[in-house]
């Protein structure tokens, strides 16, 4: 949601900014994202490394899929960790926050009714 060119009422939020803030609550989540990100959408060099061995002296490139060896062994553990964080946030944190919101709404209902636009 949002834009960088002011074409919407909301300013765009960069995912890295969100992850930096989340890293204070869940240490390591920023580096977890970096690791998963590198293999899910690598840059040119990452693709070259993941799919080829280049012998620059002899001008030879041998193509092979090295992705599983480079990243596969870590992905399952990283994805499990992501799911554990999501589950905790969804089942515990979100429900507690939502209950606090409901309490706040009840407490402030009269004020909110008097200040709402017609």
Tab-separated table of N, CA and C in Angstrom:
chain	number	residue	atom	x	y	z
A	1	UNK	N	0.848	-1.164	0.000
A	1	UNK	CA	0.000	0.000	0.000
A	1	UNK	C	0.896	1.230	0.000
A	2	UNK	N	0.545	2.200	-0.781
A	2	UNK	CA	1.298	3.435	-0.789
A	2	UNK	C	2.098	3.623	-2.058
A	3	UNK	N	2.690	4.804	-2.161
A	3	UNK	CA	3.480	5.135	-3.347
A	3	UNK	C	4.663	5.996	-2.947
A	4	UNK	N	5.646	6.045	-3.802
A	4	UNK	CA	6.802	6.908	-3.580
A	4	UNK	C	6.628	8.249	-4.306
A	5	UNK	N	5.750	8.277	-5.290
A	5	UNK	CA	5.580	9.499	-6.086
A	5	UNK	C	4.408	10.366	-5.621
A	6	UNK	N	3.902	10.083	-4.426
A	6	UNK	CA	2.810	10.872	-3.820
A	6	UNK	C	1.491	10.739	-4.580
A	7	UNK	N	1.346	9.711	-5.415
A	7	UNK	CA	0.098	9.527	-6.154
A	7	UNK	C	-0.992	8.901	-5.281
A	8	UNK	N	-0.638	8.466	-4.087
A	8	UNK	CA	-1.624	7.948	-3.134
A	8	UNK	C	-1.468	8.719	-1.822
A	9	UNK	N	-2.448	8.547	-0.953
A	9	UNK	CA	-2.409	9.251	0.329
A	9	UNK	C	-1.379	8.662	1.286
A	10	UNK	N	-0.936	7.464	1.006
A	10	UNK	CA	0.007	6.780	1.895
A	10	UNK	C	1.376	6.685	1.242
A	11	UNK	N	2.403	6.797	2.060
A	11	UNK	CA	3.769	6.649	1.571
A	11	UNK	C	4.139	5.163	1.541
A	12	UNK	N	4.838	4.740	0.510
A	12	UNK	CA	5.274	3.354	0.396
A	12	UNK	C	6.252	3.020	1.516
A	13	UNK	N	6.152	1.808	2.004
A	13	UNK	CA	7.055	1.336	3.049
A	13	UNK	C	7.942	0.263	2.446
A	14	UNK	N	9.231	0.432	2.588
A	14	UNK	CA	10.199	-0.518	2.065
A	14	UNK	C	10.248	-1.750	2.977
A	15	UNK	N	10.275	-2.935	2.400
A	15	UNK	CA	10.296	-4.174	3.184
A	15	UNK	C	11.533	-4.240	4.076
A	16	UNK	N	12.640	-3.669	3.642
A	16	UNK	CA	13.858	-3.686	4.458
A	16	UNK	C	13.632	-2.878	5.740
A	17	UNK	N	12.931	-1.756	5.646
A	17	UNK	CA	12.616	-0.957	6.832
A	17	UNK	C	11.773	-1.769	7.806
A	18	UNK	N	10.782	-2.470	7.286
A	18	UNK	CA	9.925	-3.312	8.128
A	18	UNK	C	10.760	-4.398	8.803
A	19	UNK	N	11.638	-5.031	8.034
A	19	UNK	CA	12.463	-6.109	8.589
A	19	UNK	C	13.458	-5.597	9.628
A	20	UNK	N	14.000	-4.418	9.417
A	20	UNK	CA	14.918	-3.844	10.406
A	20	UNK	C	14.201	-3.620	11.729
A	21	UNK	N	12.969	-3.146	11.678
A	21	UNK	CA	12.190	-2.948	12.900
A	21	UNK	C	11.817	-4.299	13.525
A	22	UNK	N	11.458	-5.252	12.694
A	22	UNK	CA	11.087	-6.580	13.200
A	22	UNK	C	12.286	-7.300	13.804
A	23	UNK	N	13.479	-6.985	13.324
A	23	UNK	CA	14.689	-7.646	13.808
A	23	UNK	C	14.943	-7.355	15.289
A	24	UNK	N	14.456	-6.215	15.774
A	24	UNK	CA	14.624	-5.931	17.207
A	24	UNK	C	13.746	-6.854	18.050
A	25	UNK	N	12.607	-7.260	17.511
A	25	UNK	CA	11.716	-8.180	18.225
A	25	UNK	C	12.093	-9.639	17.967
A	26	UNK	N	12.491	-9.925	16.744
A	26	UNK	CA	12.896	-11.274	16.333
A	26	UNK	C	14.311	-11.207	15.777
A	27	UNK	N	15.320	-11.209	16.645
A	27	UNK	CA	16.704	-11.095	16.169
A	27	UNK	C	17.031	-12.168	15.128
A	28	UNK	N	17.602	-11.721	14.018
A	28	UNK	CA	17.996	-12.641	12.962
A	28	UNK	C	17.031	-12.686	11.793
A	29	UNK	N	15.836	-12.083	11.936
A	29	UNK	CA	14.856	-12.175	10.845
A	29	UNK	C	15.325	-11.427	9.598
A	30	UNK	N	16.083	-10.361	9.797
A	30	UNK	CA	16.594	-9.606	8.650
A	30	UNK	C	17.595	-10.444	7.853
A	31	UNK	N	18.479	-11.152	8.537
A	31	UNK	CA	19.446	-11.996	7.823
A	31	UNK	C	18.764	-13.227	7.232
A	32	UNK	N	17.713	-13.709	7.898
A	32	UNK	CA	16.935	-14.828	7.355
A	32	UNK	C	16.325	-14.406	6.014
A	33	UNK	N	15.740	-13.219	5.981
A	33	UNK	CA	15.167	-12.694	4.745
A	33	UNK	C	16.246	-12.568	3.662
A	34	UNK	N	17.404	-12.058	4.045
A	34	UNK	CA	18.488	-11.873	3.072
A	34	UNK	C	18.894	-13.207	2.459
A	35	UNK	N	18.976	-14.234	3.285
A	35	UNK	CA	19.359	-15.556	2.788
A	35	UNK	C	18.305	-16.125	1.841
A	36	UNK	N	17.047	-16.051	2.244
A	36	UNK	CA	15.981	-16.565	1.377
A	36	UNK	C	15.857	-15.726	0.112
A	37	UNK	N	16.044	-14.429	0.243
A	37	UNK	CA	15.922	-13.523	-0.889
A	37	UNK	C	16.992	-13.793	-1.939
A	38	UNK	N	18.199	-14.068	-1.484
A	38	UNK	CA	19.309	-14.289	-2.413
A	38	UNK	C	19.040	-15.475	-3.329
A	39	UNK	N	18.380	-16.488	-2.814
A	39	UNK	CA	18.122	-17.658	-3.655
A	39	UNK	C	16.798	-17.554	-4.409
A	40	UNK	N	15.852	-16.772	-3.902
A	40	UNK	CA	14.560	-16.699	-4.586
A	40	UNK	C	14.559	-15.714	-5.748
A	41	UNK	N	15.348	-14.657	-5.662
A	41	UNK	CA	15.473	-13.731	-6.792
A	41	UNK	C	16.888	-13.147	-6.802
A	42	UNK	N	17.831	-13.975	-7.258
A	42	UNK	CA	19.240	-13.553	-7.269
A	42	UNK	C	19.511	-12.509	-8.347
A	43	UNK	N	20.602	-11.779	-8.150
A	43	UNK	CA	21.056	-10.861	-9.182
A	43	UNK	C	21.819	-11.669	-10.246
A	44	UNK	N	22.379	-10.980	-11.223
A	44	UNK	CA	23.073	-11.660	-12.321
A	44	UNK	C	24.193	-12.559	-11.809
A	45	UNK	N	25.002	-12.014	-10.912
A	45	UNK	CA	26.125	-12.797	-10.392
A	45	UNK	C	25.636	-14.027	-9.634
A	46	UNK	N	24.548	-13.858	-8.860
A	46	UNK	CA	23.990	-14.984	-8.121
A	46	UNK	C	23.504	-16.094	-9.040
A	47	UNK	N	22.889	-15.707	-10.155
A	47	UNK	CA	22.438	-16.708	-11.135
A	47	UNK	C	23.644	-17.406	-11.747
A	48	UNK	N	24.665	-16.632	-12.103
A	48	UNK	CA	25.880	-17.219	-12.690
A	48	UNK	C	26.515	-18.228	-11.744
A	49	UNK	N	26.611	-17.850	-10.470
A	49	UNK	CA	27.216	-18.745	-9.477
A	49	UNK	C	26.354	-19.976	-9.249
A	50	UNK	N	25.036	-19.788	-9.243
A	50	UNK	CA	24.130	-20.894	-8.958
A	50	UNK	C	23.967	-21.897	-10.080
A	51	UNK	N	24.271	-21.464	-11.311
A	51	UNK	CA	24.032	-22.345	-12.453
A	51	UNK	C	25.261	-22.602	-13.327
A	52	UNK	N	26.431	-22.158	-12.889
A	52	UNK	CA	27.593	-22.412	-13.743
A	52	UNK	C	28.888	-22.311	-12.952
A	53	UNK	N	29.900	-22.961	-13.501
A	53	UNK	CA	31.271	-22.805	-13.038
A	53	UNK	C	32.043	-22.205	-14.211
A	54	UNK	N	32.657	-21.084	-13.976
A	54	UNK	CA	33.337	-20.377	-15.059
A	54	UNK	C	34.848	-20.503	-14.882
A	55	UNK	N	35.489	-21.044	-15.903
A	55	UNK	CA	36.941	-21.123	-15.966
A	55	UNK	C	37.384	-19.971	-16.866
A	56	UNK	N	37.711	-18.850	-16.269
A	56	UNK	CA	38.002	-17.634	-17.026
A	56	UNK	C	39.311	-17.748	-17.829
A	57	UNK	N	40.267	-18.479	-17.315
A	57	UNK	CA	41.545	-18.617	-18.028
A	57	UNK	C	41.372	-19.352	-19.339
A	58	UNK	N	40.508	-20.378	-19.357
A	58	UNK	CA	40.323	-21.189	-20.558
A	58	UNK	C	39.046	-20.845	-21.323
A	59	UNK	N	38.345	-19.810	-20.872
A	59	UNK	CA	37.105	-19.378	-21.528
A	59	UNK	C	36.098	-20.515	-21.652
A	60	UNK	N	35.917	-21.222	-20.546
A	60	UNK	CA	35.000	-22.358	-20.535
A	60	UNK	C	33.990	-22.146	-19.409
A	61	UNK	N	32.744	-22.419	-19.740
A	61	UNK	CA	31.690	-22.370	-18.727
A	61	UNK	C	31.009	-23.719	-18.702
A	62	UNK	N	30.925	-24.288	-17.512
A	62	UNK	CA	30.226	-25.554	-17.334
A	62	UNK	C	28.930	-25.236	-16.591
A	63	UNK	N	27.804	-25.575	-17.228
A	63	UNK	CA	26.511	-25.272	-16.646
A	63	UNK	C	26.004	-26.453	-15.822
A	64	UNK	N	25.504	-26.134	-14.661
A	64	UNK	CA	24.882	-27.143	-13.805
A	64	UNK	C	24.034	-26.420	-12.775
A	65	UNK	N	23.094	-27.125	-12.200
A	65	UNK	CA	22.226	-26.536	-11.182
A	65	UNK	C	22.830	-26.815	-9.809
A	66	UNK	N	23.433	-25.789	-9.224
A	66	UNK	CA	24.069	-25.931	-7.912
A	66	UNK	C	23.190	-25.361	-6.795
A	67	UNK	N	21.957	-25.015	-7.150
A	67	UNK	CA	21.074	-24.325	-6.217
A	67	UNK	C	20.807	-25.118	-4.948
A	68	UNK	N	20.511	-26.400	-5.097
A	68	UNK	CA	20.203	-27.229	-3.924
A	68	UNK	C	21.420	-27.348	-3.011
A	69	UNK	N	22.593	-27.522	-3.584
A	69	UNK	CA	23.799	-27.614	-2.762
A	69	UNK	C	24.101	-26.299	-2.052
A	70	UNK	N	23.814	-25.188	-2.724
A	70	UNK	CA	24.121	-23.888	-2.150
A	70	UNK	C	23.099	-23.461	-1.094
A	71	UNK	N	21.831	-23.734	-1.351
A	71	UNK	CA	20.783	-23.188	-0.497
A	71	UNK	C	19.816	-24.223	0.078
A	72	UNK	N	19.650	-25.335	-0.594
A	72	UNK	CA	18.609	-26.284	-0.241
A	72	UNK	C	18.637	-26.774	1.196
A	73	UNK	N	19.818	-27.053	1.696
A	73	UNK	CA	19.913	-27.613	3.047
A	73	UNK	C	19.430	-26.632	4.113
A	74	UNK	N	19.546	-25.326	3.855
A	74	UNK	CA	19.142	-24.314	4.826
A	74	UNK	C	17.675	-23.909	4.707
A	75	UNK	N	17.106	-24.073	3.524
A	75	UNK	CA	15.766	-23.549	3.285
A	75	UNK	C	14.699	-24.145	4.186
A	76	UNK	N	14.727	-25.421	4.394
A	76	UNK	CA	13.685	-26.040	5.210
A	76	UNK	C	13.701	-25.456	6.620
A	77	UNK	N	14.868	-25.354	7.228
A	77	UNK	CA	14.952	-24.782	8.574
A	77	UNK	C	14.513	-23.322	8.601
A	78	UNK	N	14.889	-22.554	7.580
A	78	UNK	CA	14.512	-21.147	7.530
A	78	UNK	C	13.004	-20.979	7.332
A	79	UNK	N	12.431	-21.805	6.483
A	79	UNK	CA	10.987	-21.731	6.249
A	79	UNK	C	10.227	-22.156	7.503
A	80	UNK	N	10.700	-23.183	8.188
A	80	UNK	CA	10.072	-23.601	9.446
A	80	UNK	C	10.121	-22.459	10.457
A	81	UNK	N	11.245	-21.784	10.552
A	81	UNK	CA	11.370	-20.649	11.466
A	81	UNK	C	10.382	-19.536	11.097
A	82	UNK	N	10.273	-19.224	9.815
A	82	UNK	CA	9.301	-18.218	9.361
A	82	UNK	C	7.883	-18.614	9.760
A	83	UNK	N	7.551	-19.874	9.576
A	83	UNK	CA	6.212	-20.347	9.924
A	83	UNK	C	5.969	-20.306	11.428
A	84	UNK	N	6.989	-20.596	12.216
A	84	UNK	CA	6.846	-20.516	13.672
A	84	UNK	C	6.596	-19.074	14.106
A	85	UNK	N	7.302	-18.133	13.514
A	85	UNK	CA	7.091	-16.714	13.829
A	85	UNK	C	5.684	-16.300	13.421
A	86	UNK	N	5.283	-16.688	12.217
A	86	UNK	CA	3.935	-16.346	11.749
A	86	UNK	C	2.874	-16.928	12.676
A	87	UNK	N	3.033	-18.188	13.034
A	87	UNK	CA	2.058	-18.847	13.907
A	87	UNK	C	1.962	-18.141	15.250
A	88	UNK	N	3.095	-17.789	15.814
A	88	UNK	CA	3.103	-17.076	17.094
A	88	UNK	C	2.418	-15.722	16.967
A	89	UNK	N	2.751	-14.991	15.927
A	89	UNK	CA	2.136	-13.681	15.729
A	89	UNK	C	0.636	-13.814	15.512
A	90	UNK	N	0.228	-14.776	14.722
A	90	UNK	CA	-1.192	-14.936	14.388
A	90	UNK	C	-2.001	-15.459	15.576
A	91	UNK	N	-1.489	-16.482	16.243
A	91	UNK	CA	-2.250	-17.112	17.324
A	91	UNK	C	-2.148	-16.381	18.655
A	92	UNK	N	-1.017	-15.756	18.933
A	92	UNK	CA	-0.804	-15.152	20.242
A	92	UNK	C	-0.830	-13.629	20.183
A	93	UNK	N	0.112	-13.058	19.469
A	93	UNK	CA	0.259	-11.608	19.453
A	93	UNK	C	-0.963	-10.909	18.863
A	94	UNK	N	-1.438	-11.398	17.727
A	94	UNK	CA	-2.557	-10.741	17.055
A	94	UNK	C	-3.813	-10.804	17.910
A	95	UNK	N	-4.098	-11.957	18.488
A	95	UNK	CA	-5.324	-12.065	19.287
A	95	UNK	C	-5.257	-11.158	20.513
A	96	UNK	N	-4.112	-11.081	21.155
A	96	UNK	CA	-3.965	-10.179	22.302
A	96	UNK	C	-4.125	-8.723	21.869
A	97	UNK	N	-3.511	-8.360	20.770
A	97	UNK	CA	-3.610	-6.983	20.274
A	97	UNK	C	-5.042	-6.657	19.868
A	98	UNK	N	-5.711	-7.605	19.262
A	98	UNK	CA	-7.092	-7.373	18.841
A	98	UNK	C	-8.004	-7.208	20.050
A	99	UNK	N	-7.775	-8.009	21.081
A	99	UNK	CA	-8.567	-7.862	22.310
A	99	UNK	C	-8.328	-6.501	22.950
A	100	UNK	N	-7.087	-6.026	22.950
A	100	UNK	CA	-6.795	-4.693	23.468
A	100	UNK	C	-7.480	-3.613	22.628
A	101	UNK	N	-7.514	-3.795	21.326
A	101	UNK	CA	-8.204	-2.855	20.454
A	101	UNK	C	-9.694	-2.828	20.780
A	102	UNK	N	-10.295	-4.000	20.940
A	102	UNK	CA	-11.720	-4.056	21.291
A	102	UNK	C	-11.985	-3.330	22.607
A	103	UNK	N	-11.129	-3.543	23.591
A	103	UNK	CA	-11.289	-2.869	24.880
A	103	UNK	C	-11.166	-1.350	24.712
A	104	UNK	N	-10.215	-0.917	23.913
A	104	UNK	CA	-10.024	0.511	23.676
A	104	UNK	C	-11.252	1.107	22.988
A	105	UNK	N	-11.789	0.392	22.001
A	105	UNK	CA	-12.975	0.873	21.299
A	105	UNK	C	-14.161	1.021	22.243
A	106	UNK	N	-14.378	0.044	23.092
A	106	UNK	CA	-15.476	0.118	24.064
A	106	UNK	C	-15.255	1.309	24.998
A	107	UNK	N	-14.049	1.447	25.492
A	107	UNK	CA	-13.719	2.532	26.423
A	107	UNK	C	-13.898	3.909	25.776
A	108	UNK	N	-13.588	4.011	24.498
A	108	UNK	CA	-13.610	5.294	23.798
A	108	UNK	C	-14.803	5.462	22.862
A	109	UNK	N	-15.786	4.601	22.976
A	109	UNK	CA	-16.926	4.618	22.068
A	109	UNK	C	-17.653	5.957	22.067
A	110	UNK	N	-17.911	6.479	23.226
A	110	UNK	CA	-18.653	7.738	23.309
A	110	UNK	C	-17.872	8.869	22.633
A	111	UNK	N	-16.585	8.958	22.921
A	111	UNK	CA	-15.751	9.978	22.288
A	111	UNK	C	-15.720	9.797	20.778
A	112	UNK	N	-15.562	8.558	20.322
A	112	UNK	CA	-15.510	8.302	18.880
A	112	UNK	C	-16.825	8.680	18.205
A	113	UNK	N	-17.943	8.385	18.858
A	113	UNK	CA	-19.240	8.737	18.276
A	113	UNK	C	-19.405	10.255	18.150
A	114	UNK	N	-18.918	10.996	19.128
A	114	UNK	CA	-19.089	12.451	19.077
A	114	UNK	C	-18.146	13.111	18.090
A	115	UNK	N	-17.078	12.445	17.720
A	115	UNK	CA	-16.112	13.062	16.816
A	115	UNK	C	-16.178	12.554	15.383
A	116	UNK	N	-17.037	11.580	15.121
A	116	UNK	CA	-17.066	11.054	13.752
A	116	UNK	C	-17.740	12.052	12.815
A	117	UNK	N	-17.360	11.979	11.580
A	117	UNK	CA	-17.895	12.895	10.564
A	117	UNK	C	-19.307	12.490	10.211
A	118	UNK	N	-20.093	13.470	9.828
A	118	UNK	CA	-21.486	13.173	9.443
A	118	UNK	C	-21.579	12.681	8.026
